[in-house]
CSV table of C-alpha atoms in Angstrom, one decimal:
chain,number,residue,atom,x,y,z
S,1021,UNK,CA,17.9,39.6,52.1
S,1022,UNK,CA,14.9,36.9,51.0
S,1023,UNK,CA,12.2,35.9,53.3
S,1024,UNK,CA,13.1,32.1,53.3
S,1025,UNK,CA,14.5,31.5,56.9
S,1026,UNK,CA,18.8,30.8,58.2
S,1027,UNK,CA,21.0,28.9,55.7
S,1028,UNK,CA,22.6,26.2,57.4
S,1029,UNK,CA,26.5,25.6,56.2
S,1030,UNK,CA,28.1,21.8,57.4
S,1031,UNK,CA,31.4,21.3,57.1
S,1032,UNK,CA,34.7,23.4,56.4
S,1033,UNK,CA,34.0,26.3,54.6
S,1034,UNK,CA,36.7,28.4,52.4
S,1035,UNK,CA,37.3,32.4,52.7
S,1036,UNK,CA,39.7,34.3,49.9
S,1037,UNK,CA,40.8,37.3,50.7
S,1038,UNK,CA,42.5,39.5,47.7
S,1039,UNK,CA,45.5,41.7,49.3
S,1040,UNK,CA,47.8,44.0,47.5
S,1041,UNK,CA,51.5,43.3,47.2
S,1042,UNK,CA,54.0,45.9,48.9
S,1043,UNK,CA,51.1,47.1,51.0
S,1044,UNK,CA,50.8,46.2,54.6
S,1045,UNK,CA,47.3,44.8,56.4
S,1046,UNK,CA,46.2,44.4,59.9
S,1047,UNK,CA,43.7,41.1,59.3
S,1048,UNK,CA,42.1,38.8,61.3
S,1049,UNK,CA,41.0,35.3,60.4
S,1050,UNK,CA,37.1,35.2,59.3
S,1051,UNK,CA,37.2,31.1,60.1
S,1052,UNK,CA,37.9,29.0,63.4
S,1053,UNK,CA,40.6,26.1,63.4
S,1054,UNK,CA,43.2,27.4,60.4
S,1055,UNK,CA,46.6,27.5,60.8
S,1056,UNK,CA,49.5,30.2,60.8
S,1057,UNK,CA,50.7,28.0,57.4
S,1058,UNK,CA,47.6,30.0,55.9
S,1059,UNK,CA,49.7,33.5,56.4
S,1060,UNK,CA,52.9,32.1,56.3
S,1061,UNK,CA,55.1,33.1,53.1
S,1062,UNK,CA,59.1,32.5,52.2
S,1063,UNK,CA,61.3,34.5,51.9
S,1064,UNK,CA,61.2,36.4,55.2
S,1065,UNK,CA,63.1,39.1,53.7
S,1066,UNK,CA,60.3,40.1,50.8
S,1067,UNK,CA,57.3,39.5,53.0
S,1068,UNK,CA,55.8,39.9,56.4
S,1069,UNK,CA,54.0,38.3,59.3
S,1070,UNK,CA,54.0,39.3,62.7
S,1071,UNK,CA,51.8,39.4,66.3
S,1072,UNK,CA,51.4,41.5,68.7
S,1073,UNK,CA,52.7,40.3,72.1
S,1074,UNK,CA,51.6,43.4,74.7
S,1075,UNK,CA,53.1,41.3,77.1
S,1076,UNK,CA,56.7,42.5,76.2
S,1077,UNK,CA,55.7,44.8,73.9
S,1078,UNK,CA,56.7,43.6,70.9
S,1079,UNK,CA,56.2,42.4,66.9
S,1080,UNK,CA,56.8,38.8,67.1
S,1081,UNK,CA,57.7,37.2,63.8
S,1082,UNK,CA,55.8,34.4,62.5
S,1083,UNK,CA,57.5,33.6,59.2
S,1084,UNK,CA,59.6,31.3,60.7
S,1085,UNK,CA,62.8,30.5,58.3
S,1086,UNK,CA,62.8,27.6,56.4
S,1087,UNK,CA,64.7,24.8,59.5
S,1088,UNK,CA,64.4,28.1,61.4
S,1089,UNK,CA,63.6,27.3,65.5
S,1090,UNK,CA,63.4,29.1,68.8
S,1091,UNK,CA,61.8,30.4,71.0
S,1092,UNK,CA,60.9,33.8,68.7
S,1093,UNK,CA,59.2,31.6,66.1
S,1094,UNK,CA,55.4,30.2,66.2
S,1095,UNK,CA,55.5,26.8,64.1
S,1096,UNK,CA,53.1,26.8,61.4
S,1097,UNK,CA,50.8,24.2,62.6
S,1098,UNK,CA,49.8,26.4,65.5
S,1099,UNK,CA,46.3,27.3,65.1
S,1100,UNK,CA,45.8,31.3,64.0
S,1101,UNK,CA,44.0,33.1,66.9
S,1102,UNK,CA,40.2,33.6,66.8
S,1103,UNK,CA,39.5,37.4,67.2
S,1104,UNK,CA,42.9,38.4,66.8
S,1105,UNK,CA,44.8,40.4,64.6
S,1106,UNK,CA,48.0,39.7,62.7
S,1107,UNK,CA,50.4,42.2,60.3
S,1108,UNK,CA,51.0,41.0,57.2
S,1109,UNK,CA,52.9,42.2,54.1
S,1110,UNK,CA,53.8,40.6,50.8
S,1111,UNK,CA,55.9,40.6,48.2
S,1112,UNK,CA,57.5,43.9,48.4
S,1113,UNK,CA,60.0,44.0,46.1
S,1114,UNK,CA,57.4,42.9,42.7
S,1115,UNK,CA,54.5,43.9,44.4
S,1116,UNK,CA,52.5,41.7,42.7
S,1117,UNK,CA,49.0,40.5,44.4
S,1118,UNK,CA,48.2,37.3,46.6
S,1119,UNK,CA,45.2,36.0,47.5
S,1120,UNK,CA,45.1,34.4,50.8
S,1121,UNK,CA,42.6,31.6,51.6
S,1122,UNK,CA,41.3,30.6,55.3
S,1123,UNK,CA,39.9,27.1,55.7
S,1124,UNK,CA,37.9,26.1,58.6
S,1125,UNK,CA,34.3,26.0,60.5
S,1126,UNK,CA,32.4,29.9,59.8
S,1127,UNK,CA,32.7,31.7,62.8
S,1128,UNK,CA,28.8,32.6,64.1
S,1129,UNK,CA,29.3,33.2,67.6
S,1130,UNK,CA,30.9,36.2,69.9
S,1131,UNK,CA,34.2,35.7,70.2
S,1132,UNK,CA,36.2,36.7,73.1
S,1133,UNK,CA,39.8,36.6,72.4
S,1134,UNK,CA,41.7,34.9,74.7
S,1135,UNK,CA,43.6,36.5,76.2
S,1136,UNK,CA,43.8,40.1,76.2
S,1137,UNK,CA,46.3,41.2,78.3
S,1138,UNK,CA,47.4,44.2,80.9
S,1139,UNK,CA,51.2,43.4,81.7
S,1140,UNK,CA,52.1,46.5,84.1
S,1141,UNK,CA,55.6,43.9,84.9
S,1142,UNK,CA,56.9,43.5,81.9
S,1143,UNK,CA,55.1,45.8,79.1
S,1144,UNK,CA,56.6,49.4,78.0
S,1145,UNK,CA,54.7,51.3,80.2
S,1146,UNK,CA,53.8,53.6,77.1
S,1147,UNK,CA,52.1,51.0,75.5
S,1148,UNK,CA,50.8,49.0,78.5
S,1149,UNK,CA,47.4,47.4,77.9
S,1150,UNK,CA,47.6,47.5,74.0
S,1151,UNK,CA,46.1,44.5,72.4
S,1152,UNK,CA,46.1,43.8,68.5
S,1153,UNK,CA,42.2,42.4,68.0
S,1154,UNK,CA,40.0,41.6,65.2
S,1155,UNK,CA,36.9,41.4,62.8
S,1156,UNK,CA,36.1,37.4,63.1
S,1157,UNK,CA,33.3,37.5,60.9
S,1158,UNK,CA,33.3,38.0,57.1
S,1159,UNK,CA,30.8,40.8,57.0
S,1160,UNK,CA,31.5,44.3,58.9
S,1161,UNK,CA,31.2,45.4,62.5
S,1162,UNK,CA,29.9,48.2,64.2
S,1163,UNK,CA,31.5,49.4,67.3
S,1164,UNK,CA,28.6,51.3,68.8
S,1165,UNK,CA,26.4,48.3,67.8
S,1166,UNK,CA,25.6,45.4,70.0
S,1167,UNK,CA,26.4,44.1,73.2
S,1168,UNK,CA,30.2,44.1,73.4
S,1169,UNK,CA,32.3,43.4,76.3
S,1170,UNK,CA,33.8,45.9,77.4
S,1171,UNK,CA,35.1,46.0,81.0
S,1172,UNK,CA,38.1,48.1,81.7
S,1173,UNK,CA,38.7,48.7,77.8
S,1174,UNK,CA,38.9,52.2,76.7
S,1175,UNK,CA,36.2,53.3,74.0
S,1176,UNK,CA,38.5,54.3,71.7
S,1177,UNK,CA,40.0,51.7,68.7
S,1178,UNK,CA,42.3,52.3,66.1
S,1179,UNK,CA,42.5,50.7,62.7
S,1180,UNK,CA,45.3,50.3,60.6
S,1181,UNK,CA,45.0,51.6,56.8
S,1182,UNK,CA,47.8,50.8,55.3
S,1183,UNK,CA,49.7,54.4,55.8
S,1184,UNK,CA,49.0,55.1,59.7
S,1185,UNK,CA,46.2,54.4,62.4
S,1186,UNK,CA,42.5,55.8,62.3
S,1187,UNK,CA,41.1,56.4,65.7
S,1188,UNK,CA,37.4,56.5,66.4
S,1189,UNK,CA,35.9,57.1,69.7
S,1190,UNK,CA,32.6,55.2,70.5
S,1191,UNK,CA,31.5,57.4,73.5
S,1192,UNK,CA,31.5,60.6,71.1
S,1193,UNK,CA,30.9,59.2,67.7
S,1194,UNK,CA,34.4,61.6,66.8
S,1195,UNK,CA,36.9,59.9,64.8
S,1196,UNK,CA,38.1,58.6,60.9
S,1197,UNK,CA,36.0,55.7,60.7
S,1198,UNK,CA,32.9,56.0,59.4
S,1199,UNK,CA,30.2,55.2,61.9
S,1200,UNK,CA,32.6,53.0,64.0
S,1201,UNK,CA,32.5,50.6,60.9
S,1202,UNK,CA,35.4,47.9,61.1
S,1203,UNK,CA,35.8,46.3,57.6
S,1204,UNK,CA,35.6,42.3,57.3
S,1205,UNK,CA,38.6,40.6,58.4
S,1206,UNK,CA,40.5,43.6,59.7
S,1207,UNK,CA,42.8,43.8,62.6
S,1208,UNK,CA,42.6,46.7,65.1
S,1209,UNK,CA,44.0,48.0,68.4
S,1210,UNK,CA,41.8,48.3,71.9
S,1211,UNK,CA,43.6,49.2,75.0
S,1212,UNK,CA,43.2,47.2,78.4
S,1213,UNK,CA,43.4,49.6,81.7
S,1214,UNK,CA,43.8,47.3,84.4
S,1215,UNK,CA,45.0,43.9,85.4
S,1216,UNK,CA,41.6,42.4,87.1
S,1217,UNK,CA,38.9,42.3,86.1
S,1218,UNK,CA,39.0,43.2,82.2
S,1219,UNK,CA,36.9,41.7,79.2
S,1220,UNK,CA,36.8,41.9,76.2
S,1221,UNK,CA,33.9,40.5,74.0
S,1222,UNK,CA,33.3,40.7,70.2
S,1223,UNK,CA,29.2,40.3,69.8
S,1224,UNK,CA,27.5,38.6,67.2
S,1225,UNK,CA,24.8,41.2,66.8
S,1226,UNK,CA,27.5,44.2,66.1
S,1227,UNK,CA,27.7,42.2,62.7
S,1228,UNK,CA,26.4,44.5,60.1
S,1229,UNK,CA,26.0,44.9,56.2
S,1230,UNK,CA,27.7,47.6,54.9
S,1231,UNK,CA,28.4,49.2,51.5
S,1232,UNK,CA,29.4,52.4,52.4
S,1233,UNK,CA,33.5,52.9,52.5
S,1234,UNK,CA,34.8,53.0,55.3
S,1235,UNK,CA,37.6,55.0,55.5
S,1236,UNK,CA,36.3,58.7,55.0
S,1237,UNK,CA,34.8,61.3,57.0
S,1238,UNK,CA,32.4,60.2,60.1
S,1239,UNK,CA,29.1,61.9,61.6
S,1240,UNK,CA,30.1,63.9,64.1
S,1241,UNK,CA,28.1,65.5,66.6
S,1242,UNK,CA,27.9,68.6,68.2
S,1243,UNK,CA,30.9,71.1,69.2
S,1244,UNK,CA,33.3,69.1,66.8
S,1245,UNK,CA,36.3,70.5,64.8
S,1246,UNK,CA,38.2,68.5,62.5
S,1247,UNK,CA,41.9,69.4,61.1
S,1248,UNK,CA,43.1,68.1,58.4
S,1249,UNK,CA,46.9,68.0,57.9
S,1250,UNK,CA,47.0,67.5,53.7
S,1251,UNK,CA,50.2,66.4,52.1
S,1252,UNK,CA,51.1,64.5,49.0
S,1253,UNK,CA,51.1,61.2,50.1
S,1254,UNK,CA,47.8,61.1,52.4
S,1255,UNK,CA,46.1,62.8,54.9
S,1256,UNK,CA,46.1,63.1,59.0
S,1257,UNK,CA,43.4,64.2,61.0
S,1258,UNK,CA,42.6,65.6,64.7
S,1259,UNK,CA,39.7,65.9,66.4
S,1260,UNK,CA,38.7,68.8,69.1
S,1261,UNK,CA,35.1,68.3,70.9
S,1262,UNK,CA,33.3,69.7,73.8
S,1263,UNK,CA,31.8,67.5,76.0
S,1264,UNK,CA,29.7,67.3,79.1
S,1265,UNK,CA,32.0,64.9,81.5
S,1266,UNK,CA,35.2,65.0,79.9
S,1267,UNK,CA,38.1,66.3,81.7
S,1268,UNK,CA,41.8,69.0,80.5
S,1269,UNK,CA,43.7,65.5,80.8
S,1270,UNK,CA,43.4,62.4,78.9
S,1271,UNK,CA,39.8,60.8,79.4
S,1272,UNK,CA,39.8,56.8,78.8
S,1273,UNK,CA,35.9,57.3,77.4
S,1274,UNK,CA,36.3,60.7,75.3
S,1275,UNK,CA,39.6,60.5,73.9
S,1276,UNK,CA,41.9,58.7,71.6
S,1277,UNK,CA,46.2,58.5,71.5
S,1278,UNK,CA,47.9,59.6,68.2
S,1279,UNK,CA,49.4,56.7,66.8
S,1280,UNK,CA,52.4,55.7,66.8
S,1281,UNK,CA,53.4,58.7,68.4
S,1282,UNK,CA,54.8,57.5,72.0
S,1283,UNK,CA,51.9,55.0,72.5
S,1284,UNK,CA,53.0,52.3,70.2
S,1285,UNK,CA,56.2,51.1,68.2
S,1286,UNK,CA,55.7,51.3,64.3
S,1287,UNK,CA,54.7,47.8,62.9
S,1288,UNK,CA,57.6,46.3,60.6
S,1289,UNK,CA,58.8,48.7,57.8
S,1290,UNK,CA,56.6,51.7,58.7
S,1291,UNK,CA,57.8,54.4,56.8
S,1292,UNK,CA,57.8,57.9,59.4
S,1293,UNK,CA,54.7,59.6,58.8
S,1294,UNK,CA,53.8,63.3,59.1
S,1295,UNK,CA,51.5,63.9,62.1
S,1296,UNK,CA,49.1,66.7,63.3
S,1297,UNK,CA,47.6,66.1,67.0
S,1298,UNK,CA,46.7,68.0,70.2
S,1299,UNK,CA,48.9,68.0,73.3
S,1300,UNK,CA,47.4,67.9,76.8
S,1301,UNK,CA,49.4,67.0,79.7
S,1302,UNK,CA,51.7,63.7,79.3
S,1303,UNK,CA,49.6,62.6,76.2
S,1304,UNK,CA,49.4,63.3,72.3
S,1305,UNK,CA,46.0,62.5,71.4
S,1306,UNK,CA,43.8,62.6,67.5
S,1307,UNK,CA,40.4,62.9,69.6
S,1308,UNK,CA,40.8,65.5,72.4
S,1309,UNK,CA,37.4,65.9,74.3
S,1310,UNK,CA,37.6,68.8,76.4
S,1311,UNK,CA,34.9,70.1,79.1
S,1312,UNK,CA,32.3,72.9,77.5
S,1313,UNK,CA,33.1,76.1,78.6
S,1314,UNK,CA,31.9,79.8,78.0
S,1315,UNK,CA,35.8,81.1,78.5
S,1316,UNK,CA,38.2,81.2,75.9
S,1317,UNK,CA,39.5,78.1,75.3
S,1318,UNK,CA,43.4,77.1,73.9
S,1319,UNK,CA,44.4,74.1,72.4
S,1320,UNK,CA,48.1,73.2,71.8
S,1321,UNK,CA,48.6,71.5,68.8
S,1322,UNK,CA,51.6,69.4,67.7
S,1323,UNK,CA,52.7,68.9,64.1
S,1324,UNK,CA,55.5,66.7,63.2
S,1325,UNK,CA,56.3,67.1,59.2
S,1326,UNK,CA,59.2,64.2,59.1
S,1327,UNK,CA,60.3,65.5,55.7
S,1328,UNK,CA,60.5,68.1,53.9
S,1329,UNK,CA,57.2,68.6,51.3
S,1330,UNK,CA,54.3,70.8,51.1
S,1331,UNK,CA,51.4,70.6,53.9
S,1332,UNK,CA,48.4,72.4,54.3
S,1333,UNK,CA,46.1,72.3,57.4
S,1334,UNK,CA,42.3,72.8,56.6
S,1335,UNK,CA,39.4,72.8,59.4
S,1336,UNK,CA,35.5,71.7,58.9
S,1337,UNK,CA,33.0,70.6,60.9
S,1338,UNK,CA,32.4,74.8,61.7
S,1339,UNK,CA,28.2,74.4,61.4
S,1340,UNK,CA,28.2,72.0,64.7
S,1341,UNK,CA,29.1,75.0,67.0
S,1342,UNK,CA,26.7,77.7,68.0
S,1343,UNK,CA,26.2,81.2,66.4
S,1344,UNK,CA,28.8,83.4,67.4
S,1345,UNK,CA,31.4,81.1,68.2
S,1346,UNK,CA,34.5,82.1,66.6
S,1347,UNK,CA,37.6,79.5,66.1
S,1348,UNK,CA,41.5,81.0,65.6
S,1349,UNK,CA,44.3,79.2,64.2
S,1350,UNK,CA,47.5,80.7,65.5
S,1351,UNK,CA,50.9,80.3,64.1
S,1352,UNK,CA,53.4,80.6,66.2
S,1353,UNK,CA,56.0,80.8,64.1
S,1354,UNK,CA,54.6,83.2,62.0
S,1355,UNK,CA,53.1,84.8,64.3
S,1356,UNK,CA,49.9,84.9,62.5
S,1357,UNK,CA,46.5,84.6,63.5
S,1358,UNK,CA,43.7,83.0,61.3
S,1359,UNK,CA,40.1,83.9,62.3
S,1360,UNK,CA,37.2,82.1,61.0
S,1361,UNK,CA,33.3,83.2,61.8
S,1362,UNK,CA,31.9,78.8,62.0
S,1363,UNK,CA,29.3,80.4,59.8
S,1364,UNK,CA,31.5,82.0,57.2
């Protein structure tokens, strides 16, 4: 913030990063040359650490036993992977804190994680091209900042908050992450659409200060609804926008998957979690960009409670549609009709 000109750091530098115990993180290592010994924690049963392999589309353990081997293990001398993410959890039975500390030379260039993959011969074909990235820098990111690499990447990502995914969508601006702000150090999910040629490049000047939390409700623009599916434990949110280009189907720019849902296996220990999404052909999406239109428009939406509790399903967002636009709600089961006036 001063006027005095770069700082210049020599040498190995040290990062601590505070995470609760019981709670489970999608991180990504803030320093180049550390090792997997740096995430690594014993016993396997009360803690976890995992990759992402899209490849065969699976969680690949990295806690490797104590005189454990094979093929399913990483040792712990192998280096942790710049621009990648891992899943972590620890100690889940006292849930006491840990502070994790990475060791290595500051990371101060982009980053292009290598690889990132598109597997159509071996992956799940539901979760084809999904790639577990990350923040490599120890300050924020902004996804609509900055020239990122982006070939044959959809625009939407989706960061992990300990509970479920948050989607943000950087064509539209629509989504649960304020801004397109990804925290220091955090993991997230891009999908890859084709084999050859893809990129993906993480650039310097997306870095960003930020003080604002990051994990509440974004900007939107124009034509937006928002609904909220409220329940005890948290909170799930869709997104329904109009806009100029997008398509009925899924659009790889406009809109975003619901995840899990059928797009990607739970990470290790996920509890089920209620969802609320919209259903267009073949897909279950939280951002569903649809084309404007002056004819009445229906959106099927999907709600999966997975136990039994209280919900409640609220909408906002009303003052970014024109005057005399009118939105229903309609309960099938009930066979009742909620009207609300966007200016009411």
């Amino acid at each position: 913030g001063g006027t005095a000109g770069n700082i210049n750091i020599i040498g190995d530098i040290a990062i601590n990063q505070y995470l609760l115990g019981a709670k489970q993180y999608h991180i990504s290592p803030p320093v180049d040359n550390d090792t997997l010994g740096a995430l690594q924690a014993y016993p396997t049963s009360d803690n976890d650490f995992y990759r992402w392999r899209e490849k065969t589309s699976m969680w690949i353990e990295l806690n490797t036993p104590i005189g454990g081997t094979g093929s399913q293990y990483d040792p712990p001398g192998d280096d942790l992977r710049e621009g990648f993410g891992y899943h972590v959890l620890y100690n889940l039975s006292s849930g006491t804190p840990v502070t994790k500390t990475y060791t290595g030379d500051l990371i101060f260039t982009d980053v292009t994680p290598s690889p990132v993959t598109y597997s159509p011969a071996t992956a799940d074909p539901n979760w084809l091209g999904a790639n577990l990235v990350g923040n490599p820098y120890p300050c924020a990111i902004d996804w609509d900042q900055g020239n990122w690499g982006k070939t044959n990447i959809y625009e939407s990502i989706y960061v992990w908050n300990g509970l479920q995914y948050l989607s943000y969508n950087g064509s539209t601006g629509v989504g649960s992450l304020t801004g397109g702000i990804i925290p220091p150090m955090q993991g997230f999910f891009i999908w890859v659409n084709s084999e050859d040629p893809h990129n993906f490049r993480i650039p310097t000047d997306a870095r960003t200060h930020s003080s604002q939390a990051t994990y509440k409700e974004s900007n939107v623009g124009k034509d937006v609804l928002k609904l909220s599916l409220e329940y005890s434990e948290a909170t799930d949110e869709a997104f329904v926008s109009f806009v100029e280009g997008a398509t009925e189907g899924f659009d790889q720019e406009f809109d975003a998957f619901e995840l899990p849902g059928d797009r990607l296996p739970p990470v290790p220990r996920m509890e089920e979690i209620p969802q609320l999404y919209s259903i267009v052909p073949g897909e279950m999406l939280s951002i569903n960009a649809l084309p404007p239109s002056d004819e009445h428009t229906i959106v099927q939406l999907g709600f999966e409670p997975k136990y039994e509790t209280s919900f409640s399903i609220s909408a906002s967002e009303f003052e970014t549609f024109d005057d005399g636009i009118n939105i229903y709600l309609e309960d099938q089961k009930e066979n009742v009709l909620i009207n609300r006036d966007v200016k009411l």
